[in-house]
Coordinates of N, CA and C in Angstrom, one line a residue:
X1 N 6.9 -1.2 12.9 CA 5.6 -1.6 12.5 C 4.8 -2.2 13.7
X2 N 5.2 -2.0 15.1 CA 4.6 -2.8 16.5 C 3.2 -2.2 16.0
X3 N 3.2 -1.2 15.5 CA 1.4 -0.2 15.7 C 0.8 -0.6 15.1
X4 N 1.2 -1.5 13.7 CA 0.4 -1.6 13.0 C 0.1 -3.2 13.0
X5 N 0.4 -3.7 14.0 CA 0.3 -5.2 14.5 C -0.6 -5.5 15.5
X6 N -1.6 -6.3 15.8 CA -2.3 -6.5 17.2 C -1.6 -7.9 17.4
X7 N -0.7 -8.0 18.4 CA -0.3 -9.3 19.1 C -1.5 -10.6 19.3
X8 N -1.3 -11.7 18.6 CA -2.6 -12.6 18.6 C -1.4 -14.3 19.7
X9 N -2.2 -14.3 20.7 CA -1.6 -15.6 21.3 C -2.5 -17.1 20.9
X10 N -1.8 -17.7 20.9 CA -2.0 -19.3 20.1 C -2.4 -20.3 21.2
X11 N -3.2 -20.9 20.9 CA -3.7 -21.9 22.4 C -2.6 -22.5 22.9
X12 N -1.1 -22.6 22.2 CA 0.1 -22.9 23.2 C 0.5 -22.0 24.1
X13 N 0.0 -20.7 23.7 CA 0.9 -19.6 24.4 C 1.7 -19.2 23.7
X14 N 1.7 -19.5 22.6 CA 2.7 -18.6 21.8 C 2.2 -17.2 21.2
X15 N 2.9 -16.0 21.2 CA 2.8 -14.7 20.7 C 3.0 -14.3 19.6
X16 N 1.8 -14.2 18.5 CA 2.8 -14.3 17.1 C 2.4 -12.1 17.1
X17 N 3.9 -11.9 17.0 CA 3.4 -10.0 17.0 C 4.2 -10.1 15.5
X18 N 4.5 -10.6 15.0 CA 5.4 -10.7 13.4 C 5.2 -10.6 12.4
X19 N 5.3 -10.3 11.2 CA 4.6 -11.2 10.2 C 6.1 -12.2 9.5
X20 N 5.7 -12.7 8.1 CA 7.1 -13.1 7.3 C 8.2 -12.5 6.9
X21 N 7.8 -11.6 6.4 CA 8.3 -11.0 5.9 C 9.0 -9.4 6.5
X22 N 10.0 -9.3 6.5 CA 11.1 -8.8 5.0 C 11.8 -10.5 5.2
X23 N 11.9 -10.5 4.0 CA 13.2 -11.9 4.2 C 13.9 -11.7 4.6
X24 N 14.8 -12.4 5.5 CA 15.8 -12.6 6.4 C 16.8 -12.8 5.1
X25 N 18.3 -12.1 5.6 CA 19.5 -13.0 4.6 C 19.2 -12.7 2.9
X26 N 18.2 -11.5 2.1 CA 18.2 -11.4 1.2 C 19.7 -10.6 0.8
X27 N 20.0 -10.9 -0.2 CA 21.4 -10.3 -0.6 C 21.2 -10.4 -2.4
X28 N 22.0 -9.4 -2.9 CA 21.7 -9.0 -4.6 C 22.6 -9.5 -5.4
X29 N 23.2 -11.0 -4.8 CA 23.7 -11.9 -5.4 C 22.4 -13.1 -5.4
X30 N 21.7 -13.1 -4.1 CA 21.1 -14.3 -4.2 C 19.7 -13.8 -5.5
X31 N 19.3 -13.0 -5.3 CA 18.1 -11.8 -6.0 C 18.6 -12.1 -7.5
X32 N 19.8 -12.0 -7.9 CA 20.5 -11.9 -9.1 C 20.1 -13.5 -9.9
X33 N 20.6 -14.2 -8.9 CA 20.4 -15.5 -9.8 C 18.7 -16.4 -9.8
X34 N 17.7 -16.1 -9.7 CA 16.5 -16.1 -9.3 C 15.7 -16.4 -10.3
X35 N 15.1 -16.9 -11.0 CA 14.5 -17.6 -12.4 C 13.1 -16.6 -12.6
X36 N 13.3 -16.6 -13.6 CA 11.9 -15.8 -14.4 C 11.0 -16.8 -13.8
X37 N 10.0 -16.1 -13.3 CA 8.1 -16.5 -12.4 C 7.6 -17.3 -13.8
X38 N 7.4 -15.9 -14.6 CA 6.0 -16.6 -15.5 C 6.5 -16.6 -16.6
X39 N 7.5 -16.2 -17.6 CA 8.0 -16.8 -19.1 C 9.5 -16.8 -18.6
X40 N 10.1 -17.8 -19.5 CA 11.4 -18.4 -19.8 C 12.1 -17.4 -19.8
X41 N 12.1 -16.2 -20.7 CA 12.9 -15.1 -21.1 C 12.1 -13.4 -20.0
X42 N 11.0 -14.4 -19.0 CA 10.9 -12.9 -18.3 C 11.8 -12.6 -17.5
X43 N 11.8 -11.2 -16.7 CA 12.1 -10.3 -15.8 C 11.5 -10.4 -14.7
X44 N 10.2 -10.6 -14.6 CA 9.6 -10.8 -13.4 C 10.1 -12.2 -12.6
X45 N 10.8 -11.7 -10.6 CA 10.9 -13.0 -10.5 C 10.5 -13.0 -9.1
X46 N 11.0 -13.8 -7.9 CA 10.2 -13.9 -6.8 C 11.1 -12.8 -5.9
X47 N 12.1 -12.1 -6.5 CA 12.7 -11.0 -6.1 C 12.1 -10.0 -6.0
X48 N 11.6 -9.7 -7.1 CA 10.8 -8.1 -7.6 C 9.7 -8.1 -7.7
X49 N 8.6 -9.6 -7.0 CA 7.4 -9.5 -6.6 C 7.2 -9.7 -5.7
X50 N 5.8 -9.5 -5.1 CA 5.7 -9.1 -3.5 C 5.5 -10.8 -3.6
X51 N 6.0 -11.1 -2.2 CA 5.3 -12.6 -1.3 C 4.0 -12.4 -1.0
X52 N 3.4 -13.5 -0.7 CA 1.9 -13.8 -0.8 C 1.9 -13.8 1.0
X53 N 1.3 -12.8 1.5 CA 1.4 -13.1 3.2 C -0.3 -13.5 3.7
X54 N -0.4 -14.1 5.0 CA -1.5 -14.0 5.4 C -1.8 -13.0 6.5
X55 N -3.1 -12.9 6.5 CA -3.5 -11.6 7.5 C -4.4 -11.2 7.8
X56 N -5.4 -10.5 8.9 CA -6.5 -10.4 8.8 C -6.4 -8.6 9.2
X57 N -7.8 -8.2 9.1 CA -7.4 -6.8 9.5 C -9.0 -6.3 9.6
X58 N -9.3 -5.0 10.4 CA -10.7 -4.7 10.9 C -10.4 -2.9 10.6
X59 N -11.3 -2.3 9.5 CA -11.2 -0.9 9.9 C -12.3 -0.6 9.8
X60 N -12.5 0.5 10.5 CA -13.8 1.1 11.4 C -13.8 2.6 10.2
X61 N -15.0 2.2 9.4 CA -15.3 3.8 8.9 C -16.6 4.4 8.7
X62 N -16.6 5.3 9.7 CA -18.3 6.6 9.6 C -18.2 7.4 9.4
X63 N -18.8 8.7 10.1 CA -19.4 9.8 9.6 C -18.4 10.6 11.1
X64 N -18.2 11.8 10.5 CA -17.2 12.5 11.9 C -18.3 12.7 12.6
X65 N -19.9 13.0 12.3 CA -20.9 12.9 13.1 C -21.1 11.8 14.0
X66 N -20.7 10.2 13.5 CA -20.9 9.2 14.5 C -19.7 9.5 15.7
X67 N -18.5 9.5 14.7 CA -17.5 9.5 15.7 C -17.4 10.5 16.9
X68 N -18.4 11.8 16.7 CA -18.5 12.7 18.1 C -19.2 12.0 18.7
X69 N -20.6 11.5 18.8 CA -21.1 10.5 19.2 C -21.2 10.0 20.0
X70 N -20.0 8.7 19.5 CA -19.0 7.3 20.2 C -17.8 7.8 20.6
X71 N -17.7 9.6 20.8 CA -16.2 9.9 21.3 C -15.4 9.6 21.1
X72 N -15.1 9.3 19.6 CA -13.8 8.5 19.1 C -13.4 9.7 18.1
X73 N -11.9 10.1 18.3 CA -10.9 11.0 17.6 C -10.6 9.6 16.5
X74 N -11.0 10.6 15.3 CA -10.6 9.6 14.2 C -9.0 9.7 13.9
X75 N -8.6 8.7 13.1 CA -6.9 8.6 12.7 C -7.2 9.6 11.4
X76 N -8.1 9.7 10.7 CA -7.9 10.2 9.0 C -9.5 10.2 8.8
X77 N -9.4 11.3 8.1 CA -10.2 11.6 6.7 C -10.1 11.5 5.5
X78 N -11.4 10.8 5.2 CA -11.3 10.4 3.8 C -11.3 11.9 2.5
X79 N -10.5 12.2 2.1 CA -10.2 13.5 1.0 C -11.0 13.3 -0.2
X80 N -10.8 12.2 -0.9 CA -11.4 11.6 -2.5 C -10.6 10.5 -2.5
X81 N -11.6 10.1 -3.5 CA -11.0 8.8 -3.8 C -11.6 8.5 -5.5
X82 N -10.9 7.3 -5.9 CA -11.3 7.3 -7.5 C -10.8 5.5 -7.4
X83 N -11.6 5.3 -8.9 CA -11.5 3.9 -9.3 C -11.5 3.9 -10.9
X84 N -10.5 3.4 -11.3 CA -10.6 2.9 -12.6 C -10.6 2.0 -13.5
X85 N -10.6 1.5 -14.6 CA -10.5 0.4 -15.5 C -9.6 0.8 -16.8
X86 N -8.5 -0.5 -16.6 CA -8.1 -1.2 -18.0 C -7.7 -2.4 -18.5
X87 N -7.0 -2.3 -19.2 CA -7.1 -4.3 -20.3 C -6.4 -4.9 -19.0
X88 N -6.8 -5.9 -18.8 CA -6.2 -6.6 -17.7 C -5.4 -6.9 -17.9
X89 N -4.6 -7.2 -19.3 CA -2.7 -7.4 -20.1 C -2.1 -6.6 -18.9
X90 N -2.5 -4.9 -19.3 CA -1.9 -4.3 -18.3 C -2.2 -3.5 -17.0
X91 N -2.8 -4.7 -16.1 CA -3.6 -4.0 -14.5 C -2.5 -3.6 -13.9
X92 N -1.3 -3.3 -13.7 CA -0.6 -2.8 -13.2 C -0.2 -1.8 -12.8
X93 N -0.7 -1.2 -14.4 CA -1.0 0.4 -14.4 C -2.1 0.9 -13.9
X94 N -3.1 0.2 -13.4 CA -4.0 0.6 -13.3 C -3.9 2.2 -11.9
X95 N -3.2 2.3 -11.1 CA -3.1 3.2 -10.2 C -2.9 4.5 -11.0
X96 N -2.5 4.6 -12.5 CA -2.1 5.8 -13.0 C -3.3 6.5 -12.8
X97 N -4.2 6.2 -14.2 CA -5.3 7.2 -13.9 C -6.3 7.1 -12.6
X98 N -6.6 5.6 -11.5 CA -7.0 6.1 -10.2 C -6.8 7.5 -9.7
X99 N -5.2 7.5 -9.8 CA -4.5 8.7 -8.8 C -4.4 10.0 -9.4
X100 N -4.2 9.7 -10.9 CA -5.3 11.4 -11.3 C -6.5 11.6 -11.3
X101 N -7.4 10.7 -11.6 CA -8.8 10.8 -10.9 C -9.2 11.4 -9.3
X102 N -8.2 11.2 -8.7 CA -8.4 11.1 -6.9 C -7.7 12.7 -6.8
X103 N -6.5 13.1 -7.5 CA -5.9 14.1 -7.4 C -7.3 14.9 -7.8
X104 N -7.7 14.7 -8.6 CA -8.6 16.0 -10.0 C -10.0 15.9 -8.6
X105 N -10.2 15.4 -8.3 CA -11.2 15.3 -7.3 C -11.1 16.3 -6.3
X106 N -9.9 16.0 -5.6 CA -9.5 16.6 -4.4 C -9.2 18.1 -4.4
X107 N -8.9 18.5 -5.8 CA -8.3 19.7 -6.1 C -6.9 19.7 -5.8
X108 N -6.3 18.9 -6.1 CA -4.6 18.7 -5.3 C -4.1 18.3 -6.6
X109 N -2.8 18.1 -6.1 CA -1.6 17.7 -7.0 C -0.5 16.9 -6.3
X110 N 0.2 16.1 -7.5 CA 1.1 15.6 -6.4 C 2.1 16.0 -5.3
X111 N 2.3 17.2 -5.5 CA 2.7 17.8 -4.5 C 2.6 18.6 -3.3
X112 N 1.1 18.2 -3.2 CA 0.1 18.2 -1.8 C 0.5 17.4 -1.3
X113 N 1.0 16.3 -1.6 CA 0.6 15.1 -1.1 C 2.0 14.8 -0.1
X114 N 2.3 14.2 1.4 CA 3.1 13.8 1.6 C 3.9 13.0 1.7
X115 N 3.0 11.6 1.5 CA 3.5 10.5 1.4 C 2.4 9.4 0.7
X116 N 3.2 8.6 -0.2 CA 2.4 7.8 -1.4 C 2.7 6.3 -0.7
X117 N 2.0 5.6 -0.9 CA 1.9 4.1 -0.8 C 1.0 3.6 -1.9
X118 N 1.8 2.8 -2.7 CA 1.4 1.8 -3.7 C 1.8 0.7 -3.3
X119 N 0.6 -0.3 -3.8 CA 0.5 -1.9 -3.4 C 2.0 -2.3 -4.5
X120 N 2.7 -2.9 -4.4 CA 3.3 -3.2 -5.3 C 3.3 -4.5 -5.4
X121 N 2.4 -4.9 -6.0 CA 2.6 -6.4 -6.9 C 3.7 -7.0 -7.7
X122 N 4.4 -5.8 -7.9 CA 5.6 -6.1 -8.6 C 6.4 -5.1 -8.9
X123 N 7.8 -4.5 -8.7 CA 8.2 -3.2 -9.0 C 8.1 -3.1 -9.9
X124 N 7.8 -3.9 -11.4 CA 7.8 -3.3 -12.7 C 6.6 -2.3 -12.9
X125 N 5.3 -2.7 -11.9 CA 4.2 -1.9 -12.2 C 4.5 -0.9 -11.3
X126 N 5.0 -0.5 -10.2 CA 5.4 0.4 -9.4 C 6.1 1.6 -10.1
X127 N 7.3 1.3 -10.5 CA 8.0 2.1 -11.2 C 7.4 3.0 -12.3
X128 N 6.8 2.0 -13.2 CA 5.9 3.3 -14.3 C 5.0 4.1 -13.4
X129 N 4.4 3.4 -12.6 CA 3.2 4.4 -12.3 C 4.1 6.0 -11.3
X130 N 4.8 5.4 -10.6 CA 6.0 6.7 -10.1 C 6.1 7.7 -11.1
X131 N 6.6 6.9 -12.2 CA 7.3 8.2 -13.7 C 6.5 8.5 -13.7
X132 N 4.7 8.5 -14.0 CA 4.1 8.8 -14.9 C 3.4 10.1 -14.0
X133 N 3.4 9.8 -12.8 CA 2.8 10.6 -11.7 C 3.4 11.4 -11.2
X134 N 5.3 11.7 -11.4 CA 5.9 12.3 -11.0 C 6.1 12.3 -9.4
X135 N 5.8 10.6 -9.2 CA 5.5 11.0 -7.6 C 7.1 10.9 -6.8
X136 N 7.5 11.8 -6.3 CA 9.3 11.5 -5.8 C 9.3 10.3 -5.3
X137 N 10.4 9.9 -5.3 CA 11.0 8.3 -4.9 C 11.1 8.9 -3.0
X138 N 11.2 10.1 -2.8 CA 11.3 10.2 -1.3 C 10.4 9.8 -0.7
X139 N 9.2 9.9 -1.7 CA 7.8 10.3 -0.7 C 7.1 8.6 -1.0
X140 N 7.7 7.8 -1.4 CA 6.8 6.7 -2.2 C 7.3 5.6 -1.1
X141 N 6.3 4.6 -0.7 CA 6.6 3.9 0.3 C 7.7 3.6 1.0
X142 N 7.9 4.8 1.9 CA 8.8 4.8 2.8 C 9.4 4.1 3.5
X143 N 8.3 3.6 4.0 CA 8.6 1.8 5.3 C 8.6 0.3 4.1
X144 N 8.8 0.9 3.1 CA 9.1 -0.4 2.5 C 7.8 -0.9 1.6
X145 N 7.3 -1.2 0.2 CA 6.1 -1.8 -0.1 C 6.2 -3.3 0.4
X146 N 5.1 -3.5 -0.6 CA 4.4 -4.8 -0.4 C 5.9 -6.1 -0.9
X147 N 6.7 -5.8 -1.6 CA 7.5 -6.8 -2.0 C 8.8 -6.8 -1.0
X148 N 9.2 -6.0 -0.1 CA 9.6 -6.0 1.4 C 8.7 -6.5 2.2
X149 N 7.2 -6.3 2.5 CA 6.9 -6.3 3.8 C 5.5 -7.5 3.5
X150 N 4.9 -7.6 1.9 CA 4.3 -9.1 1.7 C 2.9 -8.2 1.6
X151 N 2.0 -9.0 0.6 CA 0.8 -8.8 0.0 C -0.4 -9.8 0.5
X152 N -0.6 -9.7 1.9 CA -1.8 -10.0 2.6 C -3.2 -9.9 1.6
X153 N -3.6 -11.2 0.9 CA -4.6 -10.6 -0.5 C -5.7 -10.8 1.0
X154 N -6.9 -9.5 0.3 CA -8.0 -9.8 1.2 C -7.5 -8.5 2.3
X155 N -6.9 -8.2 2.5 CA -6.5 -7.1 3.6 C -5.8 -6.2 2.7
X156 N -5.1 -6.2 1.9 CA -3.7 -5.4 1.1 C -4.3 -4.0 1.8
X157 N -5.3 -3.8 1.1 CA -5.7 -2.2 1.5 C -6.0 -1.7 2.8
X158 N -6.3 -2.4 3.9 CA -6.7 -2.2 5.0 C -4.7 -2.0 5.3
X159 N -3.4 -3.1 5.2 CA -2.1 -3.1 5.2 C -1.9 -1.7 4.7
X160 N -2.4 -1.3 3.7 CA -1.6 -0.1 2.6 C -2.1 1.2 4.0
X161 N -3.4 1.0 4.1 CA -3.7 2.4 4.8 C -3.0 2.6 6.2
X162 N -3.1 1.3 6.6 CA -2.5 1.2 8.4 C -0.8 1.8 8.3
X163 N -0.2 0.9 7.1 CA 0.9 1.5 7.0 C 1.3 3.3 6.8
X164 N 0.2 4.0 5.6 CA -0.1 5.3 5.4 C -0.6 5.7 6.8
X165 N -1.1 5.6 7.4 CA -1.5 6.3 8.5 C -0.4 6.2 9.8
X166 N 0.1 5.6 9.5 CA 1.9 5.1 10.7 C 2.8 6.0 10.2
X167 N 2.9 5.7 8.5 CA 3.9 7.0 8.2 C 3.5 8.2 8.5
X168 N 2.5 8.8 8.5 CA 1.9 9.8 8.3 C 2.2 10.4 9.9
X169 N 2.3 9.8 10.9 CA 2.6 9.9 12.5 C 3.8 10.0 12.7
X170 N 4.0 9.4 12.2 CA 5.5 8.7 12.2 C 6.5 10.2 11.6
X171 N 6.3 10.2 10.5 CA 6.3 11.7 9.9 C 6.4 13.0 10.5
X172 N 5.3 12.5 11.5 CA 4.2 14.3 11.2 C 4.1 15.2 10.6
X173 N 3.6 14.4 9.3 CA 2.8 15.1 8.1 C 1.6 15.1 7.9
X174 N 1.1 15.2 7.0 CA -0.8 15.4 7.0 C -1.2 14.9 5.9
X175 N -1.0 14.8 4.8 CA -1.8 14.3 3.5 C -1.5 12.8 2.6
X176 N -2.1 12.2 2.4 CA -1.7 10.4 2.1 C -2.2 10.4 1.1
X177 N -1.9 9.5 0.1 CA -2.5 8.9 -1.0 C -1.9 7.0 -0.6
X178 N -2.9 6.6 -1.4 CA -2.7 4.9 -1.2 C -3.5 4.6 -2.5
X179 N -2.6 3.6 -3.2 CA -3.5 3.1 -4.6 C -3.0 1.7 -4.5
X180 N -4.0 1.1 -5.1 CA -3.4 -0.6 -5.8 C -4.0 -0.9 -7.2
X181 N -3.1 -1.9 -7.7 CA -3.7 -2.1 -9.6 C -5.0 -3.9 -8.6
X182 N -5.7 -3.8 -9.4 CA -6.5 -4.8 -9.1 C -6.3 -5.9 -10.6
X183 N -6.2 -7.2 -10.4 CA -6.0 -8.5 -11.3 C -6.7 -8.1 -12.5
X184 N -8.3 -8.1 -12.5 CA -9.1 -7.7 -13.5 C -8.8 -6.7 -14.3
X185 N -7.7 -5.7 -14.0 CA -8.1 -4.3 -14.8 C -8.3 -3.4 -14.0
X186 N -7.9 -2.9 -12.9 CA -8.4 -2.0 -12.5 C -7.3 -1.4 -11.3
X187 N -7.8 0.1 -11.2 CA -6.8 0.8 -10.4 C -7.8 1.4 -9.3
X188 N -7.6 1.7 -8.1 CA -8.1 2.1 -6.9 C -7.1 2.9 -6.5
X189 N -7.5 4.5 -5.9 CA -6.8 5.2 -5.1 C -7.7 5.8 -3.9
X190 N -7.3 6.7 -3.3 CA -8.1 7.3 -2.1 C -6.7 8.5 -1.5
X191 N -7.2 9.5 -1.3 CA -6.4 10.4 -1.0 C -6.8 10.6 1.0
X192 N -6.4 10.8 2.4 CA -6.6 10.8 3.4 C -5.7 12.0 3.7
X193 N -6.5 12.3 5.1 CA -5.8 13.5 5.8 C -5.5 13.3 7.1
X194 N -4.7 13.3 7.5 CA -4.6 12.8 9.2 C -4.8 13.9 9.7
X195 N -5.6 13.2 11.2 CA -6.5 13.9 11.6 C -5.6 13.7 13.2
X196 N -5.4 12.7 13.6 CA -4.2 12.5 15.3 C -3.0 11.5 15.0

């Protein structure tokens, strides 16, 4: 992940190039015994949802006309993109219809696609939205989501893409999708094409 990091030094001199997360020392004994988050009898726990990270992040987006320009070889192109709404009970889902909205746009299918990144707030909303989309478990965040690598709120998406565009190099493959469920109800996707 060095690439997708800019090294920030601290008026002591210290180098923070890190972030917190993956937890150090997680093991599926300690995971196992881990108390339901939000009801007595839930499932959801601090295991199977992302950590809360902090983070800041800067992306630069124009016109391939500016970027000839300002001489700047872009990382990606924007393909389509889509936004959705539902009952906020269940925002989780919200990336289902996003990402057929964003597919039906693009003229594509999931099997255009090389590699998927979903925000994952929590694997319970991850997992349905996979089934429902058929999207292979090979191709679905490779380097780990947000409950490995932590949910920088305020950046998540700027994190989701940096990471899609690293796999995508990293790979050398060509076509991305990146979705997240939003709190209110709502699902966001965007389909990209790597361009260097």
């Amino acid at each position: 992940f060095e690439r997708e990091i800019t090294p920030v030094t601290l008026p002591n001199g210290t180098i923070v190039s890190t972030d917190d997360g993956p937890r150090d020392g997680t093991t599926v004994e300690g995971l196992s015994n881990l108390k339901p988050a939000f009801r007595p009898d839930g499932e959801i726990t601090a295991g199977n949802a992302c950590p809360l990270n902090d983070g800041a992040a800067a992306v630069m987006v124009m016109s391939d006309t500016k970027a000839k320009q300002l001489g700047i070889t872009p990382l990606a192109r924007i393909v389509a993109s889509g936004v959705s709404g539902l009952n906020p009970e269940i925002m989780g889902l919200g990336p289902i219809e996003a990402i057929r909205q964003t597919l039906a746009r693009a003229k594509m299918s999931i099997n255009d696609i090389d590699l998927v990144e979903i925000n994952e707030a929590f694997a319970a909303q991850v997992i349905p939205s996979a089934k429902h989309l058929n999207i292979p478990m090979d191709k679905l965040n490779v380097h780990g989501g947000a409950i490995a690598l932590g949910h920088p709120f305020g950046m998540t998406g700027a994190r989701i893409m940096a990471t899609l565009i690293n796999g995508l190099q990293h790979e050398d493959k060509t076509f991305g999708l990146e979705s997240m469920c939003v709190g209110g109800g709502q699902g966001m996707a965007m389909i990209i094409e790597r361009l260097s």
